[in-house]
XYZ file of C-alpha atoms in Angstrom:
168
model
C 0.000 0.000 0.000
C 1.397 3.410 -0.959
C 1.188 5.971 1.845
C -0.245 9.400 1.247
C 2.221 12.230 1.130
C 4.125 12.605 4.386
C 6.181 15.508 5.649
C 8.522 16.234 8.543
C 8.157 19.186 10.875
C 10.320 20.207 13.807
C 8.777 19.796 17.249
C 9.283 23.484 18.028
C 7.138 24.578 15.072
C 4.173 22.276 15.739
C 0.846 23.703 16.878
C -0.347 22.916 20.388
C -2.807 20.354 19.010
C -0.089 18.671 16.932
C 2.190 18.475 19.984
C -0.577 16.813 21.974
C -1.100 14.337 19.150
C 2.621 13.526 19.037
C 2.623 12.847 22.763
C -0.516 10.688 22.350
C 0.944 8.456 19.610
C -0.030 4.851 20.269
C 3.191 2.920 20.664
C 3.131 -0.747 21.634
C 4.847 -1.798 24.874
C 7.325 -3.809 22.790
C 8.308 -0.729 20.784
C 8.596 1.356 23.957
C 10.971 -1.307 25.268
C 13.132 -0.862 22.158
C 12.987 2.934 21.712
C 11.553 4.495 24.876
C 8.483 6.684 25.123
C 7.641 9.549 22.825
C 7.706 11.894 25.823
C 11.320 10.862 26.507
C 12.315 11.652 22.914
C 10.506 14.999 23.016
C 12.240 15.968 26.262
C 15.633 15.369 24.624
C 14.848 17.735 21.743
C 13.359 20.393 24.025
C 16.495 20.620 26.135
C 19.100 20.688 23.365
C 20.462 23.009 20.713
C 18.504 22.653 17.450
C 21.884 22.599 15.693
C 22.673 19.310 17.405
C 19.278 17.702 18.063
C 16.169 17.678 15.905
C 12.847 16.254 17.020
C 10.771 15.753 13.883
C 7.075 14.934 13.777
C 6.034 12.733 10.874
C 2.849 14.273 9.512
C 0.200 12.896 7.203
C -2.157 15.659 6.083
C -0.936 17.839 8.985
C -1.746 15.073 11.511
C 1.163 13.519 13.446
C 1.523 9.778 12.844
C 5.093 9.425 14.088
C 8.151 11.033 15.589
C 11.907 10.716 15.144
C 14.857 12.132 17.028
C 18.101 13.033 15.240
C 21.394 14.103 16.767
C 24.856 15.154 15.639
C 27.969 16.976 16.808
C 28.444 17.006 20.587
C 25.127 15.129 20.970
C 26.185 12.274 18.679
C 26.022 8.966 20.597
C 29.325 7.144 21.051
C 28.170 4.281 18.808
C 27.732 6.554 15.755
C 30.601 7.295 13.352
C 32.179 10.745 13.707
C 30.595 13.313 11.405
C 27.362 11.377 10.968
C 23.824 12.136 12.046
C 22.248 9.576 14.362
C 18.657 8.469 13.886
C 17.279 7.716 17.333
C 13.926 6.668 18.748
C 11.941 6.527 15.513
C 8.351 5.500 16.043
C 5.196 5.249 13.949
C 1.782 5.143 15.633
C 0.834 1.454 15.854
C -2.515 2.180 14.155
C -0.579 3.522 11.144
C 1.940 0.709 10.817
C 1.883 -1.609 7.823
C 1.022 1.227 5.425
C 4.553 2.020 4.225
C 4.894 5.071 6.464
C 8.114 3.825 8.056
C 9.894 3.387 4.730
C 8.580 6.708 3.431
C 9.617 8.438 6.658
C 13.151 7.044 6.439
C 13.512 8.540 2.959
C 12.238 11.883 4.286
C 14.655 11.775 7.213
C 17.606 11.095 4.895
C 16.544 14.016 2.670
C 16.049 16.270 5.718
C 19.550 15.531 7.026
C 21.058 16.090 3.556
C 19.323 19.463 3.320
C 19.529 20.805 6.884
C 22.691 19.141 8.191
C 24.597 18.910 4.897
C 27.947 18.365 6.644
C 26.654 14.936 7.752
C 27.405 12.502 4.944
C 26.119 9.425 6.799
C 22.957 8.565 8.695
C 23.583 5.988 11.429
C 21.368 4.083 13.850
C 21.400 1.198 16.241
C 18.585 -1.304 16.435
C 17.882 -4.176 18.781
C 18.364 -7.499 17.031
C 14.903 -8.639 18.197
C 13.157 -5.645 16.598
C 12.610 -7.491 13.319
C 10.107 -5.063 11.770
C 12.443 -2.102 12.277
C 15.454 -4.047 11.005
C 13.555 -4.979 7.835
C 12.475 -1.377 7.252
C 16.030 -0.088 7.729
C 17.496 -2.688 5.390
C 14.889 -1.968 2.686
C 15.715 1.751 3.058
C 19.378 1.024 2.267
C 21.005 0.813 5.695
C 23.832 -1.714 6.080
C 25.814 -2.891 9.094
C 28.980 -0.926 9.753
C 30.115 -2.596 12.988
C 29.850 -5.944 14.713
C 26.712 -6.449 16.838
C 27.225 -5.981 20.574
C 25.361 -7.026 23.688
C 22.887 -4.326 24.660
C 20.309 -3.664 27.328
C 17.855 -6.299 26.051
C 19.928 -8.445 23.692
C 22.172 -7.901 20.698
C 22.304 -4.438 19.152
C 23.076 -3.960 15.456
C 24.758 -0.824 14.066
C 23.561 0.344 10.643
C 24.340 3.318 8.433
C 23.708 4.674 4.971
C 25.468 7.257 2.846
C 23.403 10.362 2.169
C 22.883 11.998 -1.187
C 24.369 15.434 -1.733
C 21.870 18.271 -2.045
C 22.611 20.497 -5.039
């Protein structure tokens, strides 16, 4: 199924209603175990420089259906390659999953980083080995492993990255 047109919008520029909808995204307990709560991701972007952390709502027809947290520079996690942008805590509302929104959102995130953080030539992420749906989506989007898996909080963690296209 082809998703309708999606867009990304920074947390800081959302309306009050959109912010409430982001915080009310329905995320399964299993996904919260892997990526934390949406409120935790929002609190990270609220307390950080927008040059180093971006909280992006994934909107479908102006309605939030997901949220992703990006970081770089001094806020880059130690597992991410130097000079990259890290994709962290991506989530799609469970009622919207299975519609291609995750794959479409990953393409939008890569384009956003290429445009807004052009010095970042790579987009990196880590994903729990047991999070099969996320791993499949990342692999289909073009992410490949760049380091050996390591033991994490709840099992093996895999480290993936993809090269970003240059924006002309």
